[in-house]
PDB file of C-alpha atoms in Angstrom:
ATOM      1  CA  ALA A 844      40.738  33.353  -3.326  1.00 39.00           C
ATOM      2  CA  THR A 845      38.355  31.166  -1.447  1.00 39.00           C
ATOM      3  CA  PRO A 846      37.735  30.878   2.314  1.00 39.00           C
ATOM      4  CA  CYS A 847      39.949  27.545   2.173  1.00 41.00           C
ATOM      5  CA  GLY A 848      42.885  29.746   0.643  1.00 39.00           C
ATOM      6  CA  PHE A 849      42.684  28.048  -2.734  1.00 36.00           C
ATOM      7  CA  PRO A 850      43.092  30.297  -5.936  1.00 38.00           C
ATOM      8  CA  TRP A 851      40.297  29.332  -8.586  1.00 36.00           C
ATOM      9  CA  HIS A 852      38.984  30.685 -11.602  1.00 33.00           C
ATOM     10  CA  LEU A 853      36.238  30.613 -14.267  1.00 31.00           C
ATOM     11  CA  ALA A 854      38.051  30.930 -17.432  1.00 34.00           C
ATOM     12  CA  ILE A 855      37.786  28.293 -19.887  1.00 33.00           C
ATOM     13  CA  PRO A 856      38.809  27.806 -23.643  1.00 35.00           C
ATOM     14  CA  THR A 857      36.819  29.234 -26.268  1.00 33.00           C
ATOM     15  CA  VAL A 858      35.164  26.682 -28.394  1.00 35.00           C
ATOM     16  CA  ALA A 859      32.262  26.908 -30.755  1.00 33.00           C
ATOM     17  CA  THR A 860      29.720  24.113 -29.062  1.00 44.00           C
ATOM     18  CA  ALA A 861      26.007  24.014 -28.179  1.00 54.00           C
ATOM     19  CA  MET A 862      26.963  24.243 -24.435  1.00 59.00           C
ATOM     20  CA  SER A 863      27.241  28.138 -23.688  1.00 59.00           C
ATOM     21  CA  VAL A 864      30.437  29.301 -22.058  1.00 61.00           C
ATOM     22  CA  GLU A 865      28.412  30.496 -19.259  1.00 58.00           C
ATOM     23  CA  VAL A 866      27.224  27.089 -18.366  1.00 65.00           C
ATOM     24  CA  GLN A 867      30.658  25.593 -19.018  1.00 71.00           C
ATOM     25  CA  SER A 868      32.001  28.397 -16.621  1.00 69.00           C
ATOM     26  CA  LEU A 869      29.686  27.355 -13.685  1.00 70.00           C
ATOM     27  CA  ALA A 870      30.383  23.607 -14.237  1.00 76.00           C
ATOM     28  CA  ILE A 871      34.216  24.307 -14.187  1.00 80.00           C
ATOM     29  CA  ASN A 872      33.782  26.569 -11.204  1.00 77.00           C
ATOM     30  CA  ALA A 873      31.650  23.606  -9.207  1.00 80.00           C
ATOM     31  CA  LEU A 874      34.235  21.028 -10.270  1.00 86.00           C
ATOM     32  CA  THR A 875      37.013  23.379  -8.733  1.00 83.00           C
ATOM     33  CA  LYS A 876      35.031  24.020  -5.477  1.00 82.00           C
ATOM     34  CA  ARG A 877      34.225  20.514  -4.843  1.00 85.00           C
ATOM     35  CA  ILE A 878      37.997  19.568  -5.078  1.00 87.00           C
ATOM     36  CA  GLN A 879      38.890  22.386  -2.806  1.00 83.00           C
ATOM     37  CA  GLU A 880      36.282  21.439  -0.292  1.00 83.00           C
ATOM     38  CA  GLU A 881      36.312  17.526  -0.253  1.00 86.00           C
ATOM     39  CA  ALA A 882      39.125  16.304  -2.120  1.00 85.00           C
ATOM     40  CA  LYS A 883      41.901  14.800   0.201  1.00 86.00           C
ATOM     41  CA  VAL A 884      45.523  14.275  -0.631  1.00 86.00           C
ATOM     42  CA  LEU A 885      46.692  10.938   0.421  1.00 86.00           C
ATOM     43  CA  PRO A 886      50.225   9.447   0.579  1.00 85.00           C
ATOM     44  CA  ASP A 887      52.268   9.375  -2.543  1.00 82.00           C
ATOM     45  CA  GLY A 888      50.316  12.461  -4.093  1.00 83.00           C
ATOM     46  CA  ILE A 889      47.048  10.226  -4.582  1.00 85.00           C
ATOM     47  CA  LEU A 890      44.085  12.429  -4.545  1.00 87.00           C
ATOM     48  CA  ARG A 891      40.925  11.144  -2.906  1.00 87.00           C
ATOM     49  CA  VAL A 892      37.556  12.231  -4.762  1.00 88.00           C
ATOM     50  CA  ALA A 893      35.649   9.537  -3.699  1.00 82.00           C
ATOM     51  CA  ASP A 894      32.508  11.637  -2.329  1.00 81.00           C
ATOM     52  CA  PHE A 895      31.530  13.296  -5.453  1.00 85.00           C
ATOM     53  CA  LEU A 896      33.560  11.520  -8.616  1.00 84.00           C
ATOM     54  CA  ASN A 897      34.079   7.893  -7.453  1.00 80.00           C
ATOM     55  CA  TYR A 898      31.942   5.772  -5.207  1.00 80.00           C
ATOM     56  CA  ARG A 899      29.358   8.260  -4.121  1.00 85.00           C
ATOM     57  CA  VAL A 900      28.918  10.305  -7.615  1.00 87.00           C
ATOM     58  CA  ASP A 901      27.314  13.578  -8.166  1.00 87.00           C
ATOM     59  CA  PRO A 902      25.474  12.931 -11.443  1.00 87.00           C
ATOM     60  CA  VAL A 903      24.875  16.500 -12.534  1.00 84.00           C
ATOM     61  CA  LEU A 904      28.445  17.285 -12.165  1.00 87.00           C
ATOM     62  CA  MET A 905      29.685  14.133 -13.960  1.00 89.00           C
ATOM     63  CA  ASP A 906      27.396  14.810 -16.668  1.00 88.00           C
ATOM     64  CA  ASN A 907      28.720  18.395 -16.969  1.00 87.00           C
ATOM     65  CA  CYS A 908      32.217  17.320 -16.788  1.00 89.00           C
ATOM     66  CA  GLY A 909      31.502  14.795 -19.499  1.00 91.00           C
ATOM     67  CA  ALA A 910      29.768  17.660 -21.653  1.00 88.00           C
ATOM     68  CA  ILE A 911      32.786  19.999 -21.505  1.00 89.00           C
ATOM     69  CA  LEU A 912      35.387  17.092 -22.121  1.00 91.00           C
ATOM     70  CA  ALA A 913      33.076  16.553 -25.449  1.00 90.00           C
ATOM     71  CA  ASN A 914      33.258  20.232 -26.354  1.00 87.00           C
ATOM     72  CA  LYS A 915      37.273  20.094 -26.023  1.00 88.00           C
ATOM     73  CA  LEU A 916      37.281  17.035 -28.201  1.00 91.00           C
ATOM     74  CA  SER A 917      34.529  17.573 -30.622  1.00 87.00           C
ATOM     75  CA  LYS A 918      36.853  18.617 -33.768  1.00 88.00           C
ATOM     76  CA  ARG A 919      38.596  15.355 -33.674  1.00 90.00           C
ATOM     77  CA  LYS A 920      36.348  13.259 -35.620  1.00 91.00           C
ATOM     78  CA  LEU A 921      36.228  10.405 -33.169  1.00 95.00           C
ATOM     79  CA  THR A 922      34.157   7.091 -33.528  1.00 95.00           C
ATOM     80  CA  LYS A 923      34.870   5.474 -30.137  1.00 95.00           C
ATOM     81  CA  VAL A 924      35.766   6.230 -26.515  1.00 95.00           C
ATOM     82  CA  LEU A 925      37.872   3.811 -24.683  1.00 95.00           C
ATOM     83  CA  ALA A 926      37.887   3.249 -21.047  1.00 91.00           C
ATOM     84  CA  GLY A 927      38.926   0.868 -18.159  1.00 81.00           C
ATOM     85  CA  CYS A 928      36.222  -1.092 -16.691  1.00 70.00           C
ATOM     86  CA  SER A 929      36.059   0.256 -13.174  1.00 67.00           C
ATOM     87  CA  SER A 930      33.627   2.972 -12.385  1.00 59.00           C
ATOM     88  CA  GLN A 931      36.143   5.722 -11.920  1.00 79.00           C
ATOM     89  CA  GLY A 932      36.924   5.808 -15.526  1.00 84.00           C
ATOM     90  CA  LEU A 933      33.962   4.241 -16.987  1.00 89.00           C
ATOM     91  CA  LEU A 934      31.515   6.936 -15.538  1.00 91.00           C
ATOM     92  CA  PRO A 935      33.254   9.992 -17.093  1.00 93.00           C
ATOM     93  CA  ALA A 936      33.647   7.767 -20.539  1.00 94.00           C
ATOM     94  CA  LEU A 937      29.855   7.184 -20.627  1.00 92.00           C
ATOM     95  CA  ALA A 938      29.025  10.990 -19.954  1.00 92.00           C
ATOM     96  CA  THR A 939      31.697  12.028 -22.621  1.00 93.00           C
ATOM     97  CA  SER A 940      30.399   9.352 -25.325  1.00 93.00           C
ATOM     98  CA  ARG A 941      26.898  10.647 -24.619  1.00 90.00           C
ATOM     99  CA  HIS A 942      27.552  14.349 -25.573  1.00 90.00           C
ATOM    100  CA  LEU A 943      29.808  13.321 -28.448  1.00 91.00           C
ATOM    101  CA  GLY A 944      27.305  10.804 -29.739  1.00 91.00           C
ATOM    102  CA  ILE A 945      29.766   7.706 -30.011  1.00 93.00           C
ATOM    103  CA  PRO A 946      29.881   4.528 -28.553  1.00 93.00           C
ATOM    104  CA  VAL A 947      32.040   3.645 -25.608  1.00 93.00           C
ATOM    105  CA  VAL A 948      34.110   0.788 -25.147  1.00 93.00           C
ATOM    106  CA  PHE A 949      35.646  -0.728 -21.873  1.00 88.00           C
ATOM    107  CA  ALA A 950      38.271  -2.984 -20.959  1.00 89.00           C
ATOM    108  CA  TYR A 951      37.277  -5.840 -18.725  1.00 87.00           C
ATOM    109  CA  ALA A 952      39.511  -7.126 -15.819  1.00 84.00           C
ATOM    110  CA  SER A 953      38.055 -10.742 -16.592  1.00 85.00           C
ATOM    111  CA  VAL A 954      36.754 -12.314 -19.804  1.00 83.00           C
ATOM    112  CA  PRO A 955      33.107 -12.958 -19.530  1.00 80.00           C
ATOM    113  CA  SER A 956      31.707 -16.377 -20.057  1.00 83.00           C
ATOM    114  CA  ALA A 957      29.477 -14.978 -22.617  1.00 84.00           C
ATOM    115  CA  TRP A 958      32.471 -14.022 -24.997  1.00 86.00           C
ATOM    116  CA  GLY A 959      32.954 -17.568 -25.628  1.00 85.00           C
ATOM    117  CA  ARG A 960      36.050 -18.302 -28.002  1.00 87.00           C
ATOM    118  CA  ARG A 961      35.948 -14.775 -29.436  1.00 88.00           C
ATOM    119  CA  GLU A 962      39.049 -12.924 -30.062  1.00 90.00           C
ATOM    120  CA  THR A 963      40.335 -10.100 -27.618  1.00 90.00           C
ATOM    121  CA  PHE A 964      42.917  -7.674 -27.335  1.00 92.00           C
ATOM    122  CA  SER A 965      44.613  -7.235 -23.845  1.00 90.00           C
ATOM    123  CA  ALA A 966      46.571  -4.963 -21.944  1.00 90.00           C
ATOM    124  CA  THR A 967      47.985  -4.767 -18.222  1.00 88.00           C
ATOM    125  CA  ILE A 968      46.267  -1.871 -16.008  1.00 84.00           C
ATOM    126  CA  GLN A 969      47.510  -1.638 -12.633  1.00 80.00           C
ATOM    127  CA  GLY A 970      48.992  -5.235 -12.363  1.00 83.00           C
ATOM    128  CA  ARG A 971      45.854  -6.684 -13.887  1.00 85.00           C
ATOM    129  CA  THR A 972      45.262  -8.119 -17.506  1.00 88.00           C
ATOM    130  CA  HIS A 973      41.958  -6.239 -19.087  1.00 90.00           C
ATOM    131  CA  TRP A 974      40.354  -7.423 -22.245  1.00 89.00           C
ATOM    132  CA  VAL A 975      38.501  -5.910 -25.038  1.00 92.00           C
ATOM    133  CA  LEU A 976      36.701  -7.836 -27.928  1.00 90.00           C
ATOM    134  CA  LYS A 977      38.295  -7.590 -31.195  1.00 91.00           C
ATOM    135  CA  GLU A 978      35.052  -6.692 -32.847  1.00 91.00           C
ATOM    136  CA  ALA A 979      34.483  -3.638 -30.685  1.00 91.00           C
ATOM    137  CA  ILE A 980      37.393  -1.634 -32.160  1.00 94.00           C
ATOM    138  CA  SER A 981      38.820  -1.705 -35.424  1.00 94.00           C
ATOM    139  CA  ALA A 982      41.377  -0.154 -37.909  1.00 95.00           C
ATOM    140  CA  GLU A 983      38.768   2.307 -39.098  1.00 96.00           C
ATOM    141  CA  ASP A 984      38.210   3.643 -35.521  1.00 96.00           C
ATOM    142  CA  HIS A 985      39.362   6.943 -34.295  1.00 96.00           C
ATOM    143  CA  VAL A 986      39.741   6.780 -30.375  1.00 97.00           C
ATOM    144  CA  VAL A 987      39.835   8.805 -27.390  1.00 96.00           C
ATOM    145  CA  ILE A 988      40.934   7.584 -24.041  1.00 96.00           C
ATOM    146  CA  ILE A 989      38.550   8.822 -21.100  1.00 95.00           C
ATOM    147  CA  ASP A 990      39.649   8.556 -17.266  1.00 93.00           C
ATOM    148  CA  ASP A 991      38.463  10.137 -14.093  1.00 92.00           C
ATOM    149  CA  ILE A 992      42.150  11.017 -12.988  1.00 90.00           C
ATOM    150  CA  VAL A 993      45.370  11.051 -14.906  1.00 90.00           C
ATOM    151  CA  ARG A 994      48.416  10.859 -12.608  1.00 86.00           C
ATOM    152  CA  THR A 995      51.239   8.523 -14.178  1.00 85.00           C
ATOM    153  CA  GLY A 996      49.519   8.042 -17.386  1.00 87.00           C
ATOM    154  CA  SER A 997      49.740   4.193 -16.954  1.00 88.00           C
ATOM    155  CA  THR A 998      46.147   3.421 -17.650  1.00 90.00           C
ATOM    156  CA  VAL A 999      46.235   5.653 -20.739  1.00 92.00           C
ATOM    157  CA  GLU A1000      49.359   3.917 -21.972  1.00 92.00           C
ATOM    158  CA  ALA A1001      47.727   0.623 -21.556  1.00 92.00           C
ATOM    159  CA  LEU A1002      44.585   1.542 -23.296  1.00 94.00           C
ATOM    160  CA  LYS A1003      46.662   3.127 -26.030  1.00 94.00           C
ATOM    161  CA  SER A1004      48.371  -0.209 -26.685  1.00 95.00           C
ATOM    162  CA  ILE A1005      45.005  -1.921 -27.354  1.00 95.00           C
ATOM    163  CA  CYS A1006      44.241   0.812 -29.759  1.00 96.00           C
ATOM    164  CA  GLN A1007      47.732  -0.017 -31.604  1.00 96.00           C
ATOM    165  CA  GLN A1008      46.719  -3.928 -31.374  1.00 95.00           C
ATOM    166  CA  ALA A1009      43.575  -2.952 -33.209  1.00 95.00           C
ATOM    167  CA  GLY A1010      45.473  -0.862 -35.780  1.00 96.00           C
ATOM    168  CA  ALA A1011      42.874   1.960 -34.682  1.00 96.00           C
ATOM    169  CA  LYS A1012      43.694   5.677 -34.661  1.00 96.00           C
ATOM    170  CA  TYR A1013      44.724   7.201 -31.293  1.00 96.00           C
ATOM    171  CA  LEU A1014      43.698  10.810 -31.005  1.00 95.00           C
ATOM    172  CA  GLY A1015      44.594  11.582 -27.516  1.00 93.00           C
ATOM    173  CA  ALA A1016      43.054  11.315 -23.922  1.00 95.00           C
ATOM    174  CA  GLY A1017      40.708  13.250 -21.779  1.00 94.00           C
ATOM    175  CA  ALA A1018      40.268  13.312 -17.825  1.00 93.00           C
ATOM    176  CA  ILE A1019      38.305  15.339 -15.600  1.00 93.00           C
ATOM    177  CA  ILE A1020      41.370  15.797 -13.150  1.00 91.00           C
ATOM    178  CA  HIS A1021      45.022  15.840 -14.024  1.00 90.00           C
ATOM    179  CA  ASN A1022      46.908  15.067 -10.644  1.00 89.00           C
ATOM    180  CA  ARG A1023      50.383  16.489 -10.712  1.00 85.00           C
ATOM    181  CA  LEU A1024      50.956  16.110  -6.975  1.00 84.00           C
ATOM    182  CA  ASN A1025      53.470  13.188  -6.815  1.00 75.00           C
ATOM    183  CA  GLY A1026      56.137  14.955  -9.407  1.00 68.00           C
ATOM    184  CA  GLN A1027      55.681  11.765 -11.735  1.00 65.00           C
ATOM    185  CA  THR A1028      53.585  13.845 -14.344  1.00 69.00           C
ATOM    186  CA  TRP A1029      52.412  12.385 -17.530  1.00 75.00           C
ATOM    187  CA  ASP A1030      53.746  14.231 -20.723  1.00 75.00           C
ATOM    188  CA  GLY A1031      51.509  12.729 -23.118  1.00 80.00           C
ATOM    189  CA  GLU A1032      48.484  14.752 -25.116  1.00 84.00           C
ATOM    190  CA  LEU A1033      45.670  15.303 -22.482  1.00 90.00           C
ATOM    191  CA  GLU A1034      42.456  17.432 -22.122  1.00 90.00           C
ATOM    192  CA  SER A1035      41.442  17.935 -18.723  1.00 90.00           C
ATOM    193  CA  LEU A1036      39.171  20.344 -16.887  1.00 90.00           C
ATOM    194  CA  ALA A1037      41.325  20.849 -13.654  1.00 89.00           C
ATOM    195  CA  GLN A1038      44.930  20.511 -12.589  1.00 86.00           C
ATOM    196  CA  VAL A1039      45.826  19.853  -9.191  1.00 87.00           C
ATOM    197  CA  SER A1040      49.516  20.756  -8.403  1.00 83.00           C
ATOM    198  CA  PRO A1041      51.794  21.126  -5.300  1.00 79.00           C
ATOM    199  CA  PRO A1042      51.067  24.151  -3.172  1.00 74.00           C
ATOM    200  CA  SER A1043      52.836  27.232  -4.339  1.00 67.00           C
ATOM    201  CA  ALA A1044      52.081  29.299  -1.032  1.00 57.00           C
ATOM    202  CA  PHE A1045      52.370  28.369   2.498  1.00 53.00           C
ATOM    203  CA  GLY A1046      48.658  27.392   3.993  1.00 52.00           C
ATOM    204  CA  ARG A1047      47.436  25.862   0.804  1.00 58.00           C
ATOM    205  CA  ALA A1048      46.917  21.935   0.636  1.00 58.00           C
ATOM    206  CA  VAL A1049      47.288  22.059  -3.153  1.00 63.00           C
ATOM    207  CA  ASP A1050      46.857  24.546  -6.052  1.00 72.00           C
ATOM    208  CA  ILE A1051      44.093  24.342  -8.357  1.00 72.00           C
ATOM    209  CA  SER A1052      43.640  25.727 -11.923  1.00 63.00           C
ATOM    210  CA  PRO A1053      41.766  24.807 -15.141  1.00 54.00           C
ATOM    211  CA  ALA A1054      44.133  22.555 -17.197  1.00 42.00           C
ATOM    212  CA  VAL A1055      43.754  24.688 -20.678  1.00 40.00           C
ATOM    213  CA  ASN A1056      46.178  26.672 -22.488  1.00 35.00           C
ATOM    214  CA  ASP A1057      44.274  29.573 -24.021  1.00 37.00           C
ATOM    215  CA  LEU A1058      42.426  31.207 -21.093  1.00 34.00           C
ATOM    216  CA  ALA A1059      40.840  34.115 -23.226  1.00 34.00           C
ATOM    217  CA  LEU A1060      37.585  34.430 -21.594  1.00 33.00           C
ATOM    218  CA  PRO A1061      36.781  36.771 -18.546  1.00 33.00           C
ATOM    219  CA  GLU A1062      35.242  35.669 -15.275  1.00 36.00           C
ATOM    220  CA  VAL A1063      31.494  35.022 -15.916  1.00 44.00           C
ATOM    221  CA  VAL A1064      28.990  34.568 -13.364  1.00 52.00           C
ATOM    222  CA  ALA A1065      25.187  34.150 -13.927  1.00 61.00           C
ATOM    223  CA  ALA A1066      23.923  37.350 -12.485  1.00 66.00           C
ATOM    224  CA  ASP A1067      26.382  39.252 -14.939  1.00 67.00           C
ATOM    225  CA  VAL A1068      24.878  37.534 -17.849  1.00 71.00           C
ATOM    226  CA  LEU A1069      21.393  37.959 -17.074  1.00 78.00           C
ATOM    227  CA  THR A1070      22.022  41.473 -16.028  1.00 80.00           C
ATOM    228  CA  GLU A1071      23.539  42.087 -19.511  1.00 76.00           C
ATOM    229  CA  ARG A1072      20.535  40.233 -21.368  1.00 80.00           C
ATOM    230  CA  VAL A1073      18.057  42.471 -19.425  1.00 86.00           C
ATOM    231  CA  MET A1074      19.712  45.693 -20.260  1.00 86.00           C
ATOM    232  CA  THR A1075      20.251  44.959 -23.970  1.00 85.00           C
ATOM    233  CA  GLU A1076      17.056  43.131 -24.515  1.00 85.00           C
ATOM    234  CA  GLY A1077      14.441  43.779 -21.997  1.00 86.00           C
ATOM    235  CA  LYS A1078      11.666  46.238 -22.654  1.00 88.00           C
ATOM    236  CA  VAL A1079       9.639  48.138 -20.245  1.00 89.00           C
ATOM    237  CA  LEU A1080       5.872  48.436 -21.212  1.00 88.00           C
ATOM    238  CA  PRO A1081       3.106  50.634 -19.844  1.00 90.00           C
ATOM    239  CA  GLY A1082       2.503  49.905 -16.127  1.00 86.00           C
ATOM    240  CA  ASN A1083       5.985  49.120 -15.483  1.00 86.00           C
ATOM    241  CA  LEU A1084       5.614  45.682 -16.738  1.00 86.00           C
ATOM    242  CA  LEU A1085       9.105  44.247 -17.981  1.00 87.00           C
ATOM    243  CA  LYS A1086       9.128  42.414 -21.404  1.00 86.00           C
ATOM    244  CA  VAL A1087      11.701  39.354 -21.661  1.00 85.00           C
ATOM    245  CA  TYR A1088      10.056  37.394 -24.013  1.00 78.00           C
ATOM    246  CA  SER A1089      13.076  36.778 -26.339  1.00 75.00           C
ATOM    247  CA  PHE A1090      15.095  34.917 -23.667  1.00 76.00           C
ATOM    248  CA  ILE A1091      13.042  34.346 -20.502  1.00 82.00           C
ATOM    249  CA  ASN A1092       9.376  33.985 -21.916  1.00 79.00           C
ATOM    250  CA  HIS A1093       8.195  32.528 -25.094  1.00 76.00           C
ATOM    251  CA  GLN A1094      11.628  32.166 -26.829  1.00 80.00           C
ATOM    252  CA  VAL A1095      13.564  30.717 -23.909  1.00 81.00           C
ATOM    253  CA  ASP A1096      17.426  30.721 -23.679  1.00 74.00           C
ATOM    254  CA  THR A1097      17.812  27.206 -22.276  1.00 73.00           C
ATOM    255  CA  GLY A1098      21.387  27.706 -21.165  1.00 70.00           C
ATOM    256  CA  LEU A1099      20.644  30.887 -19.410  1.00 73.00           C
ATOM    257  CA  MET A1100      17.652  29.388 -17.929  1.00 80.00           C
ATOM    258  CA  ASP A1101      19.521  26.362 -16.719  1.00 76.00           C
ATOM    259  CA  MET A1102      22.459  28.800 -15.516  1.00 73.00           C
ATOM    260  CA  CYS A1103      19.784  30.917 -13.679  1.00 79.00           C
ATOM    261  CA  GLY A1104      18.407  27.685 -11.892  1.00 80.00           C
ATOM    262  CA  GLN A1105      21.746  26.427 -10.746  1.00 73.00           C
ATOM    263  CA  LEU A1106      22.296  29.943  -9.154  1.00 73.00           C
ATOM    264  CA  LEU A1107      18.819  30.080  -7.449  1.00 79.00           C
ATOM    265  CA  ALA A1108      19.492  26.551  -5.969  1.00 78.00           C
ATOM    266  CA  ARG A1109      22.491  27.516  -4.627  1.00 71.00           C
ATOM    267  CA  VAL A1110      20.987  30.483  -3.012  1.00 74.00           C
ATOM    268  CA  PHE A1111      18.308  28.294  -1.363  1.00 79.00           C
ATOM    269  CA  ALA A1112      20.590  25.195  -0.762  1.00 75.00           C
ATOM    270  CA  GLY A1113      20.813  25.847   3.205  1.00 75.00           C
ATOM    271  CA  PHE A1114      17.024  26.413   3.624  1.00 83.00           C
ATOM    272  CA  GLY A1115      15.741  22.942   4.047  1.00 83.00           C
ATOM    273  CA  VAL A1116      13.565  23.317   1.004  1.00 87.00           C
ATOM    274  CA  SER A1117      11.798  19.974   0.170  1.00 88.00           C
ATOM    275  CA  LYS A1118       9.415  21.295  -2.740  1.00 89.00           C
ATOM    276  CA  VAL A1119       9.257  24.019  -5.312  1.00 90.00           C
ATOM    277  CA  LEU A1120       5.787  25.674  -6.154  1.00 91.00           C
ATOM    278  CA  THR A1121       5.295  27.924  -9.119  1.00 84.00           C
ATOM    279  CA  ALA A1122       2.560  29.364 -10.875  1.00 76.00           C
ATOM    280  CA  GLN A1123       1.277  28.441 -14.687  1.00 59.00           C
TER     281      GLN A1123
END
């Protein structure tokens, strides 16, 4: 448990993707920690994450979340990502679509004048009508809906109706956070990275866990992975020189390098560092 009293885990589903499991673990870890330390629970079970996912956005965290959602959705043969027009849903949709390598379509809260008289599909999201150009989504498309937080599922259901109007195949939804605080949980198919639930023990604000079903991996931290690679691949040369050419120098494991960089950044985060100096 963390000093705040929240239980949190590094375990993630095993998927064959370009993003290493170690980097995914660190990203899930970072997301959970930000929820624990910065999220606020408002009346009616609304979860406020404005300081890192909405309004003031951590771009690295957002991109990592998009990468993991893309990993979880990569086997569905998707052709489009669909999202609402607000920044809350659009940003994770953009990040996910970038890593999937497919376009993102978003529903406008008003019809732009540039659309002229072109035909549209429409749906009501949170009391407001939203429109999507008919030419942006078709019956040939396989669509996933992405949002930042899914609570009641009303936004997903509204966007799902646009898929139905277009004749497109709806292949599920994804979200960074599944909010289960208000008791009105959405029971539709959802891939999410963290699930926030009412506290199970006194002294906790909420319970947080990775919203996955197959927690098959043990906890992984950067230092453990690096140690394992040094032990199995490092070679001691004359003069006590350490050869790590196969993963740190010359032939670089970019996932491991990124993971170590993130860990070092955390170590020096409180030192007021303004520049990083290195030798060639």
